[in-house]
Coordinates of C-alpha atoms in Angstrom, one line a residue:
Chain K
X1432 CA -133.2 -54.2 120.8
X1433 CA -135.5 -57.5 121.1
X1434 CA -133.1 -58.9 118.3
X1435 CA -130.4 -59.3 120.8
X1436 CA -132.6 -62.3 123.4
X1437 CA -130.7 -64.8 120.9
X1438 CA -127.4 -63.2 121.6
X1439 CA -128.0 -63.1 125.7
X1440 CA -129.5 -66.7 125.8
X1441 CA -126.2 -67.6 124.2
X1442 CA -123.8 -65.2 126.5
X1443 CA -125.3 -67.4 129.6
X1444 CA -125.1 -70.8 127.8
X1445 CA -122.2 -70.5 126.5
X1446 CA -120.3 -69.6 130.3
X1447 CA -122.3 -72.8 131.4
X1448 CA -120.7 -75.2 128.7
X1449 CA -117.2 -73.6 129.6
X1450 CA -117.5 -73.5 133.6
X1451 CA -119.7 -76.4 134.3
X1452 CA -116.9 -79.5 132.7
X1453 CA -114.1 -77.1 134.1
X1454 CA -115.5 -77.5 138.0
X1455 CA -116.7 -81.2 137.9
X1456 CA -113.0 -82.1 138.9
X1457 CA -112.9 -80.1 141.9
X1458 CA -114.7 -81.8 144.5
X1459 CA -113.3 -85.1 143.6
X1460 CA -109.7 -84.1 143.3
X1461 CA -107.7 -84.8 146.7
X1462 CA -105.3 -81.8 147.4
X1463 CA -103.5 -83.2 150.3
X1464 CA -101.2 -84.9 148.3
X1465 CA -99.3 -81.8 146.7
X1466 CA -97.7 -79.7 148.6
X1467 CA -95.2 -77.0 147.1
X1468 CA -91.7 -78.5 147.1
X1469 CA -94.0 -81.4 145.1
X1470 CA -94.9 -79.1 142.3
X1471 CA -91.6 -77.5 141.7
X1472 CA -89.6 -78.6 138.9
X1473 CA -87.0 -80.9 139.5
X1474 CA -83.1 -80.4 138.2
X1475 CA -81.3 -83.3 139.6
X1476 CA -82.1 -82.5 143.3
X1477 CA -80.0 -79.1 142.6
X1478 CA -82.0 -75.9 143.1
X1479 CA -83.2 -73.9 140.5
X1480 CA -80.1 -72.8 138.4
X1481 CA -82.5 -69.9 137.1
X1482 CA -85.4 -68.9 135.7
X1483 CA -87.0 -71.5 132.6
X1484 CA -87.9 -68.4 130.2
X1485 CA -86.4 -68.2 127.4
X1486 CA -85.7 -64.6 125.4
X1487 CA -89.1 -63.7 124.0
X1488 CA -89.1 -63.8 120.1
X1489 CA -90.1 -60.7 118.7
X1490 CA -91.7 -61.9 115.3
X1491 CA -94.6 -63.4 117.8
X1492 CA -95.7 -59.7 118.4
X1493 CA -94.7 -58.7 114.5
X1494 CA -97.5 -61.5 113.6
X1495 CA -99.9 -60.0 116.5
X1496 CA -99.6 -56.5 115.0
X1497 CA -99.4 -58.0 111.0
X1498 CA -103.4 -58.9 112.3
X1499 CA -104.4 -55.7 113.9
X1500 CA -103.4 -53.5 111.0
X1501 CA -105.8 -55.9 108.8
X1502 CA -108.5 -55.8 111.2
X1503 CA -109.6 -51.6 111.6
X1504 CA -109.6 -52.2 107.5
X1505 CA -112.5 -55.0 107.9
X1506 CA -114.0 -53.3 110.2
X1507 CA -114.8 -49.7 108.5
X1508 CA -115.6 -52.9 105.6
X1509 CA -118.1 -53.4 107.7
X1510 CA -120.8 -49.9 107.2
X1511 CA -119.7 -50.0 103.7
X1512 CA -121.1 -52.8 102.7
X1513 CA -124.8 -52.1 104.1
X1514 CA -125.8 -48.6 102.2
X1515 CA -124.2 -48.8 99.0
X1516 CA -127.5 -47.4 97.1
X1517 CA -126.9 -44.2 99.1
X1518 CA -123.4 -43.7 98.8
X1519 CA -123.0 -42.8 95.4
X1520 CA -119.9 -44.3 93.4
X1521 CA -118.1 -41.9 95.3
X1522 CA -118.5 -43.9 98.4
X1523 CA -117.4 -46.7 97.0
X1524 CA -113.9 -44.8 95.2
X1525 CA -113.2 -43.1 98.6
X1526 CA -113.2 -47.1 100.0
X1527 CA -111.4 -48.5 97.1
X1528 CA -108.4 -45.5 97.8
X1529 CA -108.5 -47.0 101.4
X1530 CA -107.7 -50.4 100.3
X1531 CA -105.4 -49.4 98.3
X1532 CA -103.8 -47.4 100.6
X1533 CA -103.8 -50.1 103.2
X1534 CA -102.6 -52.8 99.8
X1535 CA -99.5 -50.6 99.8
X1536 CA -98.9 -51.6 103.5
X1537 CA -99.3 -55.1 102.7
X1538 CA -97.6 -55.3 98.9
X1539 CA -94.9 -54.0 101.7
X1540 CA -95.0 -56.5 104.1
X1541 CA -95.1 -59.3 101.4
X1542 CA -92.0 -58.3 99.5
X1543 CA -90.1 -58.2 102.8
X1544 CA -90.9 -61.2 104.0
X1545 CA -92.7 -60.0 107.3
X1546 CA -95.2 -63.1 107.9
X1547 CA -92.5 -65.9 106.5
X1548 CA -91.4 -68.7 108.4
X1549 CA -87.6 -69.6 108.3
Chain U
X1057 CA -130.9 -52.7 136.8
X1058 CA -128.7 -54.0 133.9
X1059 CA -127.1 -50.8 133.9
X1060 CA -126.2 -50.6 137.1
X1061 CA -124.7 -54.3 137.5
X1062 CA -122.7 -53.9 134.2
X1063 CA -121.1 -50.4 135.0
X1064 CA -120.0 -51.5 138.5
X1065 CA -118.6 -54.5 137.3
X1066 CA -116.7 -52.3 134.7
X1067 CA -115.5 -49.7 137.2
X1068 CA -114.4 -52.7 139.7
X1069 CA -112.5 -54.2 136.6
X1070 CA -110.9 -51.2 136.0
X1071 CA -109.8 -50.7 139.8
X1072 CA -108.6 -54.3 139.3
X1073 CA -106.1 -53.0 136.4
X1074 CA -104.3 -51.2 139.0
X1075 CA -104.4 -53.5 142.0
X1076 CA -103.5 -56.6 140.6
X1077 CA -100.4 -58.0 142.1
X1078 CA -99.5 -59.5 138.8
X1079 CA -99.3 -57.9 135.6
X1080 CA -100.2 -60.7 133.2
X1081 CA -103.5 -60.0 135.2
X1082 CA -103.6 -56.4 135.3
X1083 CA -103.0 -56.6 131.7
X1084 CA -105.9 -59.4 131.4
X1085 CA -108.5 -57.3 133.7
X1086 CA -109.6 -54.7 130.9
X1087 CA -111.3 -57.7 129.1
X1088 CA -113.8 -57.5 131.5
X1089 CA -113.9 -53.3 131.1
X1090 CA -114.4 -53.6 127.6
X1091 CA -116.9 -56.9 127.4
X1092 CA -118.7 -54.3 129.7
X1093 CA -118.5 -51.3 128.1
X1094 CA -119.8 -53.1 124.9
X1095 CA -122.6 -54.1 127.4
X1096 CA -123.3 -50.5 128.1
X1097 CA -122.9 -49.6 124.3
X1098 CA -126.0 -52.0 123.7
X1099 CA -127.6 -50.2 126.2
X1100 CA -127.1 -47.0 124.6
X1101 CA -128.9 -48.6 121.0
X1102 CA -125.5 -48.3 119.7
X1103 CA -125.2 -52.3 118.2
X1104 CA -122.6 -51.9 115.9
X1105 CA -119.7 -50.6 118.1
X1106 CA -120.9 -52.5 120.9
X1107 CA -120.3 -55.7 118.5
X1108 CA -116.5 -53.7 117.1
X1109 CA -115.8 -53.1 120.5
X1110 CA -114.7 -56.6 121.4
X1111 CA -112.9 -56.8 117.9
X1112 CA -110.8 -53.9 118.0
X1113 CA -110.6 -53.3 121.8
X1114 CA -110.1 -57.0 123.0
X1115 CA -108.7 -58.5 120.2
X1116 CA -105.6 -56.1 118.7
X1117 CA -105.6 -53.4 122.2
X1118 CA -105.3 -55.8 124.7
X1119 CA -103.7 -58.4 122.7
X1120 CA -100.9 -56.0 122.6
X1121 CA -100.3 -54.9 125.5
X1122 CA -100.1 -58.6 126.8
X1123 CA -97.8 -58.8 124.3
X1124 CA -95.5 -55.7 125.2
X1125 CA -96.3 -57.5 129.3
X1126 CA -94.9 -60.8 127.8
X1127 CA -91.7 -59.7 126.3
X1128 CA -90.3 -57.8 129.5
X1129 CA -89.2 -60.5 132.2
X1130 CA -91.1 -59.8 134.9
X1131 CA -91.1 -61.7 137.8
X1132 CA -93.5 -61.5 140.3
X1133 CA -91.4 -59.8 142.8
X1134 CA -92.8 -58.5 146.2
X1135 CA -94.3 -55.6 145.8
X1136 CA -93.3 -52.5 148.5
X1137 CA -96.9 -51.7 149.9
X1138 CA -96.1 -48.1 150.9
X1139 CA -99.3 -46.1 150.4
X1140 CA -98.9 -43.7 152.8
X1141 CA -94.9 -42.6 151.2
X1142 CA -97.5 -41.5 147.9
X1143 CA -100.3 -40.2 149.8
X1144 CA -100.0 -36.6 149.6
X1145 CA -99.2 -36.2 146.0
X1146 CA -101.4 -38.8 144.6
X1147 CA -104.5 -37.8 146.7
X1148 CA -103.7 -34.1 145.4
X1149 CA -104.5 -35.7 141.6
X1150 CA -107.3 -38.1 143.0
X1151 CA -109.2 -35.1 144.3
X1152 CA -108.6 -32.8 141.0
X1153 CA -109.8 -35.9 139.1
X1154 CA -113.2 -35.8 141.0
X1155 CA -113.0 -32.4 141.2
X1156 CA -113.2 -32.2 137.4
X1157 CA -115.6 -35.3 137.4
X1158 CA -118.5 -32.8 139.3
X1159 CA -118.7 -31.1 136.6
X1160 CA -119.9 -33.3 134.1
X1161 CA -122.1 -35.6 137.0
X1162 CA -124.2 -33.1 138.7
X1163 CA -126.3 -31.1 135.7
X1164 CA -130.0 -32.1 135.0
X1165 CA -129.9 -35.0 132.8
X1166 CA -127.1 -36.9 135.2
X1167 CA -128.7 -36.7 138.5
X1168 CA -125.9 -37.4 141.4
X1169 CA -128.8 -38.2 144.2
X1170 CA -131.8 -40.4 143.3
X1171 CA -133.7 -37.5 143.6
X1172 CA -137.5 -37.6 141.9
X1173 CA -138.3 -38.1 138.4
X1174 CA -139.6 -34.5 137.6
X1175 CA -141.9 -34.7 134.8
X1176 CA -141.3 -31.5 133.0
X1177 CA -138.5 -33.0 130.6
X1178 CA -140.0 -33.2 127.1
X1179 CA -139.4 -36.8 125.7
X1180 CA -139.9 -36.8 122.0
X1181 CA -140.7 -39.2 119.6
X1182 CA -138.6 -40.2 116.2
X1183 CA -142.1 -40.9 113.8
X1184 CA -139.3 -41.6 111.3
X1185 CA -137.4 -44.6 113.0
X1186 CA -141.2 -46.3 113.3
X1187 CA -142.1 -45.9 109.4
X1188 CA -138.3 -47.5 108.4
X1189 CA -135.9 -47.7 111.4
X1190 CA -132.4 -47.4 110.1
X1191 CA -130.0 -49.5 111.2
X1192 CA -126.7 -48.2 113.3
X1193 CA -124.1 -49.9 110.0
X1194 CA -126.3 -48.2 107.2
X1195 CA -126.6 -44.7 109.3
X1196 CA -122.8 -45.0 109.5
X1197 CA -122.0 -45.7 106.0
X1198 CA -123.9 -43.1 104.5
X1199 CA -121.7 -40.2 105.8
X1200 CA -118.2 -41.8 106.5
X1201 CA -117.8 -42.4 103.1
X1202 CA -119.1 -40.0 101.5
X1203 CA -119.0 -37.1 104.0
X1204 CA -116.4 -37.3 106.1
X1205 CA -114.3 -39.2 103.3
X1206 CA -111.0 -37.2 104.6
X1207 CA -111.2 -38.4 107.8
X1208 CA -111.8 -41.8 106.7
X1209 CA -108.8 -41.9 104.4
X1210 CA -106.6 -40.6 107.2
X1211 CA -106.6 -43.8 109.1
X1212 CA -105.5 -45.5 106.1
X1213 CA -102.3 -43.5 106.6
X1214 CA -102.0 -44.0 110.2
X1215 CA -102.4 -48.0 109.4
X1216 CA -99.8 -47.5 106.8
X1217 CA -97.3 -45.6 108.9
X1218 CA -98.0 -48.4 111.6
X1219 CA -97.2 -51.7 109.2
X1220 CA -94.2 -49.9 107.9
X1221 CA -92.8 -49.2 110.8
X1222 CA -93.4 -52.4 112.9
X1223 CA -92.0 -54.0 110.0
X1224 CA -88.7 -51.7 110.1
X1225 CA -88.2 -52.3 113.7
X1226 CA -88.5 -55.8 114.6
X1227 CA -87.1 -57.3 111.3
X1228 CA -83.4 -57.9 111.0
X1229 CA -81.3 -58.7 108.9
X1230 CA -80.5 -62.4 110.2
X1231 CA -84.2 -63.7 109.3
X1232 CA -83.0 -65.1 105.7
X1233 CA -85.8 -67.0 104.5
X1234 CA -84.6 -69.3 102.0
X1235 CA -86.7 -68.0 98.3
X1236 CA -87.3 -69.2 95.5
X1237 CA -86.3 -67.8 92.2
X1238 CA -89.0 -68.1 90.0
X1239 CA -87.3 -67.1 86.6
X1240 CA -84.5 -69.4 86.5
X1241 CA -86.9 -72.4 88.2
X1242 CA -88.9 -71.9 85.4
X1243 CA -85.8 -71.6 83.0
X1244 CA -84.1 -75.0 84.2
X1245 CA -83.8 -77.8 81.6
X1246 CA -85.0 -80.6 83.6
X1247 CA -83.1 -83.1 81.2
X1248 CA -79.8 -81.7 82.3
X1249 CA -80.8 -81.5 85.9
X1250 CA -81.4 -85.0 85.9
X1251 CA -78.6 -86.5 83.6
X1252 CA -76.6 -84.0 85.4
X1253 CA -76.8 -85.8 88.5
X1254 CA -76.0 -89.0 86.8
X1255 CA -73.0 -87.7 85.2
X1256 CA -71.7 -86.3 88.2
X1257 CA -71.9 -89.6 89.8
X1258 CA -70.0 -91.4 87.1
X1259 CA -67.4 -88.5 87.1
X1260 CA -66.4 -89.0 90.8
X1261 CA -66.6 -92.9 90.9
X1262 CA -64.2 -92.7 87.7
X1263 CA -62.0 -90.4 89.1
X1264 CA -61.8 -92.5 92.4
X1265 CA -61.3 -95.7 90.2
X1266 CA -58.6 -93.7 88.8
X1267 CA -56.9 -92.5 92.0

């Protein structure tokens, strides 16, 4: 477990970098000069005709799930890779009917056009 | 001490999920269950899912359901704070759930008081992780693939199913991506393309001189 003191000086360093250029602003920003009818968008004077959202595009989440199928597939990768001397070639057949398995998914996707832009 | 400040943060997370006002941020507040948990995980000697757990958990779990939050339109609308209309029912379920929570907390090895140490449990000693301590990835990989192969292989299907079908349901017909045709670009004479173009240029000024 001693391997991991990198990994922890880098978890509270990291946050440091982040928080510490994020909250320099604050004390010197002056706040009394917004108020909430200042930071409301503006149409002509006219209030809000409706809401500015437009219809969410579903091919946004098809690309979210086109990575998570990929990633469970790196990930079991992953134990593979380390004991190969022990698993005999029948380890590595059982991985390569995996990939193949998961290839057919993304021969699939390819053909069909899944992850093309217009 | 570690433990301790990681599992409360975790369990007031996980409160958090359900009493955010918003629910971009009850959606964002299991990043800090899971970012936890993988705390614990290390804890626990287990480094490899503690490192997959942020991967898989964080990265495709909670990625979608901030996706699934994104595409309905909620606004934040005010929210009818009527505890007491659910109290009966709900604290019917709360106390079955801690009901059934006693009986995994109070045996021997999870004490429910900070009662005293009692020597008598036997703590034994792995002599074989000192002469070669195997790593969490290699212990893995010895058996998954070799023997629990079945049960490795059926993910693969599940993965399958899941591509497939996302593709079937959110791709229409109207996304026409213009394609090439690779047999006839590789079968077009460039000569004519190009004298083609010419020729059709001196065709329509001559038949507009004509006209």
């Amino acid at each position: 477990m001693s391997e991991f003191a990198p990994t922890c000086i880098y978890l509270v360093i990291s946050p440091l970098v982040t928080l510490i250029p994020h909250s320099v602003p604050f004390p010197f920003a002056s706040n009394s000069l917004t108020y909430p009818e200042k930071l409301s968008s503006y149409e002509c004077g006219f209030d809000p005709f409706g809401d500015a959202r437009r219809r969410f595009d579903i091919r946004f989440y098809l690309v979210s799930i086109l990575f998570i199928i990929p990633d469970p597939e790196v990930t079991f990768s992953f134990p593979w890779a380390v004991p190969l001397n022990k698993i005999d070639p029948f380890g590595s057949w059982s991985t390569m009917a995996f990939l193949l398995i998961l290839t057919i998914g993304s021969l699939y996707e390819w053909k069909r056009g899944a992850s093309d832009r217009e | 001490m570690i433990l301790s400040v990681l599992s409360s943060l975790a369990l007031v997370s996980g409160l958090m999920v359900v009493r955010a006002k918003n629910p971009v941020h009850s959606v964002l507040f299991p990043i800090p269950v899971f970012r936890n948990i993988s705390g614990l995980l290390l804890l626990l000697g287990l480094d490899f899912f503690a490192m997959i757990f942020p991967v898989v958990h964080i990265g495709a779990i909670a990625v979608s359901f901030l996706f699934v939050v994104m595409m309905f339109h909620i606004q934040i609308a005010e929210i009818h704070e009527e505890v007491l209309r659910y109290l009966p029912v709900s604290g019917i379920i709360g106390l079955i759930f801690w009901w059934e929570m006693f009986f995994i907390l109070d045996n021997e090895s999870i004490p429910l008081l900070p009662t005293q140490r009692n020597t008598t449990s036997l703590r034994y000693m792995v002599y074989a992780r000192k002469v070669r301590s195997w790593t969490n990835l290699e212990t893995l990989g010895n058996l998954l693939y070799t023997y629990y192969s079945v049960r490795f292989l059926v993910p693969s299907l599940i993965l399958l199913v899941a591509m497939i079908g996302a593709i079937v349901l959110t791709m229409h017909r109207t996304t026409k991506v213009k394609r090439h045709d690779v047999f006839g670009r590789n079968a077009i004479d460039s000569r004519r393309t190009i004298m083609r173009g010419v020729t059709d240029l001196l065709k329509e000024s001559s038949l507009i001189l004509m006209s």
